[in-house]
Coordinates of C-alpha atoms in Angstrom, one line a residue:
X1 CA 0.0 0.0 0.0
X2 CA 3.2 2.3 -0.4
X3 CA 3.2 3.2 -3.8
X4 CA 0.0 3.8 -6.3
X5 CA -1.7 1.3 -8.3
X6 CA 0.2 1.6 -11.6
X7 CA -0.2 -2.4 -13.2
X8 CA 0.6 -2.2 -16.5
X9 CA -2.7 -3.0 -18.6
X10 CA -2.7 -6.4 -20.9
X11 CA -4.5 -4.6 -23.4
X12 CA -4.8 -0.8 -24.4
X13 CA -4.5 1.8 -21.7
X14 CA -8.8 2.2 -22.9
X15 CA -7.9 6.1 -24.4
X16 CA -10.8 5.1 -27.2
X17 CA -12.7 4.4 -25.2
X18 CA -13.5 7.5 -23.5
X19 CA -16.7 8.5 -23.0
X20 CA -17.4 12.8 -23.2
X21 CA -20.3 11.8 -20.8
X22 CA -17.7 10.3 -18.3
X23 CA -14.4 11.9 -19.0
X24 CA -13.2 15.6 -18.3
X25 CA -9.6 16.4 -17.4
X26 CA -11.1 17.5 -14.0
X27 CA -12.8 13.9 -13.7
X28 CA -9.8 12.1 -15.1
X29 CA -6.9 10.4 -12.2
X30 CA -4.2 12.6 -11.2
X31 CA -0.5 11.1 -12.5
X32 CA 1.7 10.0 -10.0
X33 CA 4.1 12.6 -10.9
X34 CA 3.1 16.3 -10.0
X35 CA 1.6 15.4 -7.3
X36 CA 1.4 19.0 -4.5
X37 CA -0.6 17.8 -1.2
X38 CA 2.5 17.3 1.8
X39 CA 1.3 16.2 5.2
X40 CA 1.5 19.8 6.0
X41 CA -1.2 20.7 3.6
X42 CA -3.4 18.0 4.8
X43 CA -2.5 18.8 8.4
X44 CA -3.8 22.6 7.2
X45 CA -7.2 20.9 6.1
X46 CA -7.7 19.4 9.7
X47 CA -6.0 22.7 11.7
X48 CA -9.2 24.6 10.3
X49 CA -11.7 22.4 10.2
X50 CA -11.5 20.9 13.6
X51 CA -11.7 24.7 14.7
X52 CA -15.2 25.3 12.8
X53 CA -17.5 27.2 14.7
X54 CA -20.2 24.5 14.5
X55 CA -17.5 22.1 15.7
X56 CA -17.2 24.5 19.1
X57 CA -20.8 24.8 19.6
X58 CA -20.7 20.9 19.7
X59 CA -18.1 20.6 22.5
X60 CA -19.3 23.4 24.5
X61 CA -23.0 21.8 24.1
X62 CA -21.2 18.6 26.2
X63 CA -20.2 21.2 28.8
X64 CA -23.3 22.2 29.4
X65 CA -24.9 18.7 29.5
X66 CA -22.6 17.9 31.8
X67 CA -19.6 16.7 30.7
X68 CA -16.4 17.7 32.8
X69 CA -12.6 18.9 31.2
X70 CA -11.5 15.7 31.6
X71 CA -14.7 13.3 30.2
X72 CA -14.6 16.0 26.9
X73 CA -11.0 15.3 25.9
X74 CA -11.8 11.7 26.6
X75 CA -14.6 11.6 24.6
X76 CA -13.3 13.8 21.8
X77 CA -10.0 11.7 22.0
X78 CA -12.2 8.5 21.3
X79 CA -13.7 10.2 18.2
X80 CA -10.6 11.5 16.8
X81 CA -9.2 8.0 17.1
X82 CA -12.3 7.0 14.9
X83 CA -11.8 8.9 13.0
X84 CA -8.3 9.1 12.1
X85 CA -8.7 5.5 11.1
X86 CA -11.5 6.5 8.4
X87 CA -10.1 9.0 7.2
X88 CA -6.4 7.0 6.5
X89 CA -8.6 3.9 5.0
X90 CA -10.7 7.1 2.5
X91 CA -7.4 8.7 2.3
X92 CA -5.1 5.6 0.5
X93 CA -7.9 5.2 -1.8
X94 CA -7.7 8.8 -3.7
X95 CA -3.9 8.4 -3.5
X96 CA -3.7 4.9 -5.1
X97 CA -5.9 5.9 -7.7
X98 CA -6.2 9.7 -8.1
X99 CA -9.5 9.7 -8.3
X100 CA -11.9 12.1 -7.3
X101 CA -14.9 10.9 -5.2
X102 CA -18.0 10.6 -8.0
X103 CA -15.2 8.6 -10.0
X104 CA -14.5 6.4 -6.9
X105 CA -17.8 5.8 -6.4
X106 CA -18.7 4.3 -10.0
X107 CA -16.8 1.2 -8.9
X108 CA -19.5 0.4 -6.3
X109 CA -22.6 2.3 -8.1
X110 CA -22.0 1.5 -12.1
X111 CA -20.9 4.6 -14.1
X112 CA -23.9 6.1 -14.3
X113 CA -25.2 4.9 -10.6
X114 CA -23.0 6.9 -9.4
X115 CA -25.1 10.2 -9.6
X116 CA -26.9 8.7 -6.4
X117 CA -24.2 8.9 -4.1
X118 CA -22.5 12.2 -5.8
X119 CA -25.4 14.2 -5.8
X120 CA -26.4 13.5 -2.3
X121 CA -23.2 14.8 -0.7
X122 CA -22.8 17.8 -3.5
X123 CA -26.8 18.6 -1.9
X124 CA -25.7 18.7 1.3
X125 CA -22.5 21.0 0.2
X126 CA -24.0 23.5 -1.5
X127 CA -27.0 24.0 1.5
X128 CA -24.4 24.2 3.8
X129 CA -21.8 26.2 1.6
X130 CA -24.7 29.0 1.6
X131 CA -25.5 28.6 5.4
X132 CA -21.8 28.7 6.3
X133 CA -21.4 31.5 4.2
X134 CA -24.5 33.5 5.9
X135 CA -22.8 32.4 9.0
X136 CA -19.5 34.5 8.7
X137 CA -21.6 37.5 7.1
X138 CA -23.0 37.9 10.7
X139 CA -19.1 38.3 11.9
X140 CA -18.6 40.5 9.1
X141 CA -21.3 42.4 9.8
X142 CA -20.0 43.3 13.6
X143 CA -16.8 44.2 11.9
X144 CA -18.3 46.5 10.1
X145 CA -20.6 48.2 12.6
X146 CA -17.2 48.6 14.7
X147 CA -15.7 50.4 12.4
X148 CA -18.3 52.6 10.5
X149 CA -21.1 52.8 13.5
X150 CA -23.0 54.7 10.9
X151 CA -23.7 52.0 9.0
X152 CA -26.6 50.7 11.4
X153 CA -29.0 52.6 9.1
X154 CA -28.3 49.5 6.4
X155 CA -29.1 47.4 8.7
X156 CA -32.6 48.7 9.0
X157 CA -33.8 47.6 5.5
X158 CA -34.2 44.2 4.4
X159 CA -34.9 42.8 1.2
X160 CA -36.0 39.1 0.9
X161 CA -35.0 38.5 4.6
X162 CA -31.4 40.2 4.9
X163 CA -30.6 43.6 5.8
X164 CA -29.2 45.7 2.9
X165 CA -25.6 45.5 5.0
X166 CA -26.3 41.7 5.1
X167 CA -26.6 41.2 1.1
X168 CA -23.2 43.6 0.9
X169 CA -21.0 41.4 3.3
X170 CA -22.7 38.2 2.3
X171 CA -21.8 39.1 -1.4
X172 CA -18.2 40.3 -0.7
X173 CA -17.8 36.8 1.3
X174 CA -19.3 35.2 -1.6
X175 CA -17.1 36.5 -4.2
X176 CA -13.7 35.9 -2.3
X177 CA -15.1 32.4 -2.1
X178 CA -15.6 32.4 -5.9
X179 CA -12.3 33.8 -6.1
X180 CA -10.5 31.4 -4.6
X181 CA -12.1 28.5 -6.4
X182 CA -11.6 29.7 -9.7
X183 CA -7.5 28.6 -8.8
X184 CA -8.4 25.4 -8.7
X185 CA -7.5 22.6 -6.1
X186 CA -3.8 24.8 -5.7
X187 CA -5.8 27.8 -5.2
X188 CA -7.7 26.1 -2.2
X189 CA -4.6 24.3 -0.8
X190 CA -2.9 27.7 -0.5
X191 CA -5.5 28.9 1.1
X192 CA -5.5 26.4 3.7
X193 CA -2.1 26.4 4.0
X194 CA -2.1 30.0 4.9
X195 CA -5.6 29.9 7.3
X196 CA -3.6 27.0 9.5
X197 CA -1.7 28.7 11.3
X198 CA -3.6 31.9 11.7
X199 CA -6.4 29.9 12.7
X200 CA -4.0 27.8 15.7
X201 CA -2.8 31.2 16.6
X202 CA -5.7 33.0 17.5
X203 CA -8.0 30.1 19.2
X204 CA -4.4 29.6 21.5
X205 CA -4.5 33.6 22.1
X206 CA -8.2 33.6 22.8
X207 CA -7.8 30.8 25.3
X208 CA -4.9 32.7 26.8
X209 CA -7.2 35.8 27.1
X210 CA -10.2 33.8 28.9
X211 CA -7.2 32.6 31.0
X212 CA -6.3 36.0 32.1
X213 CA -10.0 36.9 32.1
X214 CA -10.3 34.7 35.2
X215 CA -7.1 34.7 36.3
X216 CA -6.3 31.4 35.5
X217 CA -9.6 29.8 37.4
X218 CA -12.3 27.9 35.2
X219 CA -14.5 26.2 36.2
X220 CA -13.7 22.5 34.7
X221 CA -17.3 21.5 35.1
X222 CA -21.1 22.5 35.7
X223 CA -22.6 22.3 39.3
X224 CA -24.3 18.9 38.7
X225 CA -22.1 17.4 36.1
X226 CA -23.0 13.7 34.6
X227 CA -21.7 10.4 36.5
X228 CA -21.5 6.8 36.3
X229 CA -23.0 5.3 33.7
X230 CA -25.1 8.2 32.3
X231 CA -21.9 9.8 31.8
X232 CA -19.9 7.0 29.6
X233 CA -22.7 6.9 27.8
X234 CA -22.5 10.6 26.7
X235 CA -18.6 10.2 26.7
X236 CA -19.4 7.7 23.7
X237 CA -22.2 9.2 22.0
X238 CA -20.4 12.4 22.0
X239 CA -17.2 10.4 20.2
X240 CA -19.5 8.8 17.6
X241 CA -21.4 12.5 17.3
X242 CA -17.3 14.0 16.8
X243 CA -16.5 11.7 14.1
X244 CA -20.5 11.6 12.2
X245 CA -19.9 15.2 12.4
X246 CA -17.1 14.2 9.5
X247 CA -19.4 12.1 7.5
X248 CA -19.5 14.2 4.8
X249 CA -15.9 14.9 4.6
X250 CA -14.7 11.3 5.4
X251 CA -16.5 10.2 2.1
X252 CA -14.8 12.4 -0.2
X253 CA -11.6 12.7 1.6
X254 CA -10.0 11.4 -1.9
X255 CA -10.8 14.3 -3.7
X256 CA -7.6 15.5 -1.5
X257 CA -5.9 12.5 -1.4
X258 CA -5.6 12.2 -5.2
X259 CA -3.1 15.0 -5.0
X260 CA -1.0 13.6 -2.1
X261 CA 3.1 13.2 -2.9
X262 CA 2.3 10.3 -0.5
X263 CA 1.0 7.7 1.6
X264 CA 2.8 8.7 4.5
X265 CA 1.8 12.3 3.5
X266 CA -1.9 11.4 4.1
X267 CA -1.0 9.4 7.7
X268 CA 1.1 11.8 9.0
X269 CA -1.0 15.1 7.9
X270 CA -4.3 13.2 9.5
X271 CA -2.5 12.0 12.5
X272 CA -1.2 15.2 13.7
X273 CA -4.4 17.4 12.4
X274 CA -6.4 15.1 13.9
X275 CA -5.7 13.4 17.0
X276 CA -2.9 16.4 18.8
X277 CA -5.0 19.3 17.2
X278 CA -8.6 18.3 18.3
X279 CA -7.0 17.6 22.1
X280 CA -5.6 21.1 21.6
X281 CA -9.4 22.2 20.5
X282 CA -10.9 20.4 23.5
X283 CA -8.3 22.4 26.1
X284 CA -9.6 25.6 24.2
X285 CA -13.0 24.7 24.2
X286 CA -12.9 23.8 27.9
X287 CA -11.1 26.9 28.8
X288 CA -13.5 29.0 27.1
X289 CA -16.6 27.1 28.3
X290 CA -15.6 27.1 32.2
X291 CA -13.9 30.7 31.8
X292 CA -17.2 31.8 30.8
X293 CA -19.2 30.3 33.4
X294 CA -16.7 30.7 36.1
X295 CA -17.3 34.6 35.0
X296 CA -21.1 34.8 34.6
X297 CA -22.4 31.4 35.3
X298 CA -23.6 31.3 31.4
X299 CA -22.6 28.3 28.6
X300 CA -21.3 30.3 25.8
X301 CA -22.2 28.7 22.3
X302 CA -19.5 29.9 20.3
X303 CA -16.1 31.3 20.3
X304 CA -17.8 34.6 18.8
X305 CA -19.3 35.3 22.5
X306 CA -16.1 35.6 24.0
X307 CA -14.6 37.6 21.1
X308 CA -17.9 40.0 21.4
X309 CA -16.3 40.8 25.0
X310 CA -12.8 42.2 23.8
X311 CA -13.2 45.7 25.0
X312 CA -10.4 46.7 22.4
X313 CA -11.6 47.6 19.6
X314 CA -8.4 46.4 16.9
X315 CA -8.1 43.4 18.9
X316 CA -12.3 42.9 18.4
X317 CA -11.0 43.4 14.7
X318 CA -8.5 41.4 14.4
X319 CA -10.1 38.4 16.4
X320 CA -13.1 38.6 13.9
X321 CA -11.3 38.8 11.0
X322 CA -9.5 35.3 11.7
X323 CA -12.9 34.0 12.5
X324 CA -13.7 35.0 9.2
X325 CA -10.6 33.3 7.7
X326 CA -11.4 30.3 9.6
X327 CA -15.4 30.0 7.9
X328 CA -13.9 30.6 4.9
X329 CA -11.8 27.8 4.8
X330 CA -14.0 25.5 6.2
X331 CA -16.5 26.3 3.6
X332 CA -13.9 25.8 0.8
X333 CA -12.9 22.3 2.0
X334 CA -16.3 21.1 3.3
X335 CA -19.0 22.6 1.1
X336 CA -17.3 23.8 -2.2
X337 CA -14.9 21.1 -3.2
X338 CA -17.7 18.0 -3.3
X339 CA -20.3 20.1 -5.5
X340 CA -17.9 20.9 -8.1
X341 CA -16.5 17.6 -8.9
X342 CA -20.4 16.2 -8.1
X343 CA -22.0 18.9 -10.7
X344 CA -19.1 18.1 -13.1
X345 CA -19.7 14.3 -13.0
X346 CA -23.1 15.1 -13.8
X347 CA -22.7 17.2 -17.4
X348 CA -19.0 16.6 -17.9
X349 CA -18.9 17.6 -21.1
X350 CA -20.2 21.4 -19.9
X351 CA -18.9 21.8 -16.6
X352 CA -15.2 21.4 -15.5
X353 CA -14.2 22.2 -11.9
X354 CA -14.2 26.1 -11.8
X355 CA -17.3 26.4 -13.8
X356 CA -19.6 23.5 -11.7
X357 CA -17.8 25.7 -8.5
X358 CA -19.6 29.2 -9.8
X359 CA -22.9 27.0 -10.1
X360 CA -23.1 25.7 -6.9
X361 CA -22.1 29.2 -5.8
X362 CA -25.2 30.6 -7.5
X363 CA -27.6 27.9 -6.4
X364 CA -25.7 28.8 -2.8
X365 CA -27.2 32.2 -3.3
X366 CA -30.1 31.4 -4.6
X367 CA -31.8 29.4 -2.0
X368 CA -31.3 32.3 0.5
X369 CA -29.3 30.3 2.8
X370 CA -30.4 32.6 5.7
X371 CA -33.9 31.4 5.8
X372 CA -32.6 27.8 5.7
X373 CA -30.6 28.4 8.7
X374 CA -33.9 30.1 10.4
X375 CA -36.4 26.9 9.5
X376 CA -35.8 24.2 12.1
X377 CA -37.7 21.7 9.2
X378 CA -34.9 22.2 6.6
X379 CA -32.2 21.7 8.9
X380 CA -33.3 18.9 10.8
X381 CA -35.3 16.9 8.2
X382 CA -34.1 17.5 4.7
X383 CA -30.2 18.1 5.7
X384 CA -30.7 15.8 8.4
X385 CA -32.1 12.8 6.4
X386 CA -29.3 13.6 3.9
X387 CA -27.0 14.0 6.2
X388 CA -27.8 10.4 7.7
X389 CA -27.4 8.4 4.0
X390 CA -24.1 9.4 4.4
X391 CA -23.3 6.4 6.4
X392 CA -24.3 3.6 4.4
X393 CA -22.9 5.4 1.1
X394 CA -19.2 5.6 3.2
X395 CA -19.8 1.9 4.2
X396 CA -20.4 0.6 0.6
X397 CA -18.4 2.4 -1.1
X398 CA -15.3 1.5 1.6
X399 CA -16.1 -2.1 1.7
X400 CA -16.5 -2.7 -2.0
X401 CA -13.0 -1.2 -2.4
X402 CA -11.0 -2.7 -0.3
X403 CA -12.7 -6.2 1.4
X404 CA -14.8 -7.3 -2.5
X405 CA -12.3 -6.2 -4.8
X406 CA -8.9 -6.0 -2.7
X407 CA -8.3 -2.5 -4.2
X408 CA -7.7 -3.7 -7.6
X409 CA -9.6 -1.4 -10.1
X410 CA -9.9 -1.4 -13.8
X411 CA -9.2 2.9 -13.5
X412 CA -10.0 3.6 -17.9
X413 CA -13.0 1.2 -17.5
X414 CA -14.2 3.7 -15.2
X415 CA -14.6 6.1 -18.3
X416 CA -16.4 4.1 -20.8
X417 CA -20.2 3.3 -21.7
X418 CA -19.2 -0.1 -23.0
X419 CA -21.5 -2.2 -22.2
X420 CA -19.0 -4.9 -22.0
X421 CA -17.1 -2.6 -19.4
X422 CA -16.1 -3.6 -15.7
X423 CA -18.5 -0.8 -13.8
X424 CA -21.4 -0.8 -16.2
X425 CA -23.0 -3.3 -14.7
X426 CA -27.2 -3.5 -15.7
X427 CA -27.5 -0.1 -17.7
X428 CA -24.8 1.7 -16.1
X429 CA -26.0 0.8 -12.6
X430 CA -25.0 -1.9 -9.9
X431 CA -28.3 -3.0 -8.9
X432 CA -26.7 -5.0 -5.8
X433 CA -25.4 -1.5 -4.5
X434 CA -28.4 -0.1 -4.7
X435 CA -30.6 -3.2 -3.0
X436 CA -27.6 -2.9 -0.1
X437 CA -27.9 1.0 0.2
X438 CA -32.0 1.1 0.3
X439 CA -31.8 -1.2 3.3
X440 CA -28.6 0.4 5.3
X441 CA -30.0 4.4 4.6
X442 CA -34.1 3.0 6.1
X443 CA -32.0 1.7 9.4
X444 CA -30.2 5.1 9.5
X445 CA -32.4 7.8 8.8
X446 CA -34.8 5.5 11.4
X447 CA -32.1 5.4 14.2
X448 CA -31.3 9.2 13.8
X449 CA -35.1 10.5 13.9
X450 CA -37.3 7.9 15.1
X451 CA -38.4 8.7 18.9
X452 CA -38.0 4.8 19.6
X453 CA -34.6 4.0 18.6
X454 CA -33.6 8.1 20.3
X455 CA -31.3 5.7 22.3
X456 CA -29.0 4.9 20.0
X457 CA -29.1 7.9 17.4
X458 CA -25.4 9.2 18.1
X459 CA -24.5 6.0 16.7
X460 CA -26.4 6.2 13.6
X461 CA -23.8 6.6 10.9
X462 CA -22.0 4.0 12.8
X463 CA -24.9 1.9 12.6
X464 CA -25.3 3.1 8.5
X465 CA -22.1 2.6 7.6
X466 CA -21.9 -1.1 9.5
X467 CA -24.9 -2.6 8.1
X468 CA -24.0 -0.8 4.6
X469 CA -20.6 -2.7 4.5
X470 CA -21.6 -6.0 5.7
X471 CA -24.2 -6.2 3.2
X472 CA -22.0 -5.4 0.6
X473 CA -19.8 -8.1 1.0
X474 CA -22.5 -10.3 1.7
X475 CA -23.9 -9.5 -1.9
X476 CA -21.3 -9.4 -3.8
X477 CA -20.7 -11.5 -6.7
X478 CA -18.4 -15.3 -5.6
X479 CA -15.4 -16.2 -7.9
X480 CA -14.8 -13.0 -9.4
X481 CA -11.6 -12.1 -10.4
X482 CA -10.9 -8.2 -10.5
X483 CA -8.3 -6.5 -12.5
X484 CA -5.7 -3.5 -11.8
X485 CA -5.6 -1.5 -14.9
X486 CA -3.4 1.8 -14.2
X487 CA -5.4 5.2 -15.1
X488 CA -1.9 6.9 -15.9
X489 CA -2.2 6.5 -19.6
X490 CA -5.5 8.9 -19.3
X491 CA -4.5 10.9 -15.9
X492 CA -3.6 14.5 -16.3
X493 CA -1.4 16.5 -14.0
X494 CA -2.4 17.2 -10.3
X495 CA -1.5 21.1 -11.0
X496 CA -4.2 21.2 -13.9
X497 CA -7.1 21.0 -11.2

């Protein structure tokens, strides 16, 4: 597992074969030469995204149902375990293969079933890519005010449910977002690399200034925190909630990957943005959570509501703005990166990368995020069903790769309508994938929202991506033999993306 699958083909490298409806140079595997992600740039993925707003307001939500310092690292520790694991089994597949993720997932789907599990996770991207981005036009927004006070008369006119100040900073967010994009995959990994370490920097500093808030004296738990039993089991559900919280990323964690120099690129990067950094988030998060209620006797939901303390107005500023780097790069790896290689898959021959990214930037736009954000149904049902295929689709996908077919792929069959070709299965679609995801996504959209089974909903993706994988090998065809045909007679470059 050291060095990509490059097998010589016994027959031609499939270059005729090339379908327009499969094939895009943004679709095609990445050569093994060329290759730009080090460990420190996936390291830079994990420094920011670990540090996500949402990702706080999860860890101080344990705080306040009673989880101690102590039972939080524990139980984030457990989940960054998980999911380092995952994300290192996801990881070697993009790097073996240089595939992105709708690619990947034609090996388990068919070439044209593939749509299914694409399209699910580039949905979920582009809701949350315009909630996320909605999200930092409120800190923007406070920046503002501090600065040109006089601006408040903006924010009393709205127009479709946002202030005439919102529209301006969620527009100038918007485009930078756009901006970035339109650089491609090196555009995005710069970007990271350069949020990282502002990002470490000031969640350390803000940590230090709750410190000196309180002189050093947190309170490391609420009055009646959780015991005994009761509180292992939250200790595990919140581990299995830390690592579902990655379900969307875990599953196309290749569309990274494919551009790794690598495999101990991927291992290291993950290991020390992953298991060290979110130890280092659950100090901060602790700090600022008893800081806070050692203070006022209040749960904070956010790092925001300490930064809307700083009585200094620059250092207000410059807190913000880093809060503002650190959404934006969250967004870019989490919500853009998925819908432009999903919306590409779908009409390759009209959208490559940068041009599917300004779609789902529109539709972003379009659905007026905000009033997503404010309707409880949207969020809970129609991202959270969504959210909740995830599972299976990670499971299926995972164990078809590596336990069915022992990572040996046929990559050019990948890109051809043949009907005599490896992944086009019954029509272009693998019927058995689909008979094992119906099942696996029923048991996991019932364990996260059916009041019966509320016992065991923080293990739902778990539960997903379990009965997804067994199933899979379970159906799978006996006797087969599989082939490893190398895509490097049709990969391009990993700068060209």
């Amino acid at each position: 597992m050291t060095r990509p699958d490059t097998t010589r083909p016994d027959r031609q490298d499939g270059t005729g074969d090339l379908s327009p409806h499969l094939y895009n140079t943004d679709l095609a595997p990445t050569t093994v030469e060329g290759r730009s992600w080090k460990a420190y740039n996936i390291f830079t993925l994990w420094a920011v995204d670990v540090h996500s707003l949402g990702n706080y307001g999860f860890a101080l939500g344990l705080f306040a149902l009673g989880l101690g310092a102590w039972q939080i690292l524990v139980s984030l520790g457990i989940g960054a375990l998980l999911l380092f694991v995952l994300l290192t089994v996801a990881g070697y597949m993009g790097y073996r293969t240089g595939l992105p993720f709708p690619v990947m997932s034609r090996i388990s789907f068919g070439v044209r079933g593939a749509q299914l599990p694409a399209l699910v996770r580039g949905v979920v991207a582009i809701a949350w890519f315009g909630i996320q981005t909605y999200l930092a036009t409120q800190v923007l927004t406070v920046m503002v005010l501090a600065v040109v006070p006089a601006a408040e008369s903006l924010e009393q006119v709205s127009f479709l449910g946002l202030s005439v100040l919102g529209w301006i900073c969620f527009l100038a967010l918007w485009v930078i977002q756009v901006g970035i994009l339109l650089y491609g995959m090196d555009g995005i990994r710069r970007y990271e690399a350069f949020a990282g370490p502002v990002v470490l920097v000031t969640l350390a500093g803000l940590a230090g200034w709750m410190l000196w808030q309180t002189g050093g004296d947190i309170a490391l738990s609420v009055p009646e925190p959780l015991t005994g039993g009761t509180m292992w089991v939250q200790i595990l559900a919140g581990a299995s909630l830390w690592t579902a919280i990655y379900g969307t990323f875990v599953l196309n964690f290749c569309d990274f990957t494919r551009n790794s120099t690598s495999p101990s690129a991927i291992r290291n990067g993950s290991f020390w943005g992953i298991l060290p950094n979110t130890l280092f988030f659950g100090v901060v998060a602790v700090v600022l959570a008893g800081g806070q209620f050692r203070i006022d006797g209040q749960v904070i939901s956010s790092p925001s509501d300490v930064v809307n303390t700083i009585p200094n107005t620059p250092l207000l500023l410059v807190a913000s703005a880093a809060l503002l780097v650190l959404t934006v790069a969250v967004n870019l790896m989490a919500n853009f990166v998925a819908p432009c290689y999903a919306l590409s898959n779908l009409l390759p021959k009209l959208l490559d990368f940068r041009r599917a990214g300004i779609v789902s930037a529109v539709i972003g736009l379009v659905i007026l995020p905000w009033n997503l954000y404010d309707n409880p149904t949207v969020i809970v049902y129609f991202l959270g069903v969504l959210g909740a295929l995830l599972g299976p689709l990670f499971g299926i996908v995972m164990a078809d790769y590596w336990l069915v077919r022992r990572g040996r792929i046929d990559v050019p069959a990948l890109y051809t309508e043949r009907p005599d070709g490896a992944y086009h299965y019954r029509g272009g679609i693998n019927v058995r994938a689909v008979a094992v995801f119906v099942p696996s996504a029923i048991v996991a959209v019932a364990a996260g929202f059916v009041p019966a089974m509320e016992p065991i909903a923080p293990f739902s993706w778990f539960l997903g991506a379990a009965i997804g994988a067994v199933l899979t090998v379970l159906v799978a065809p006996r006797g087969t033999t599989y082939r490893a045909v190398s895509g490097e007679g049709i990969a391009v470059r990993s700068a060209g993306h």
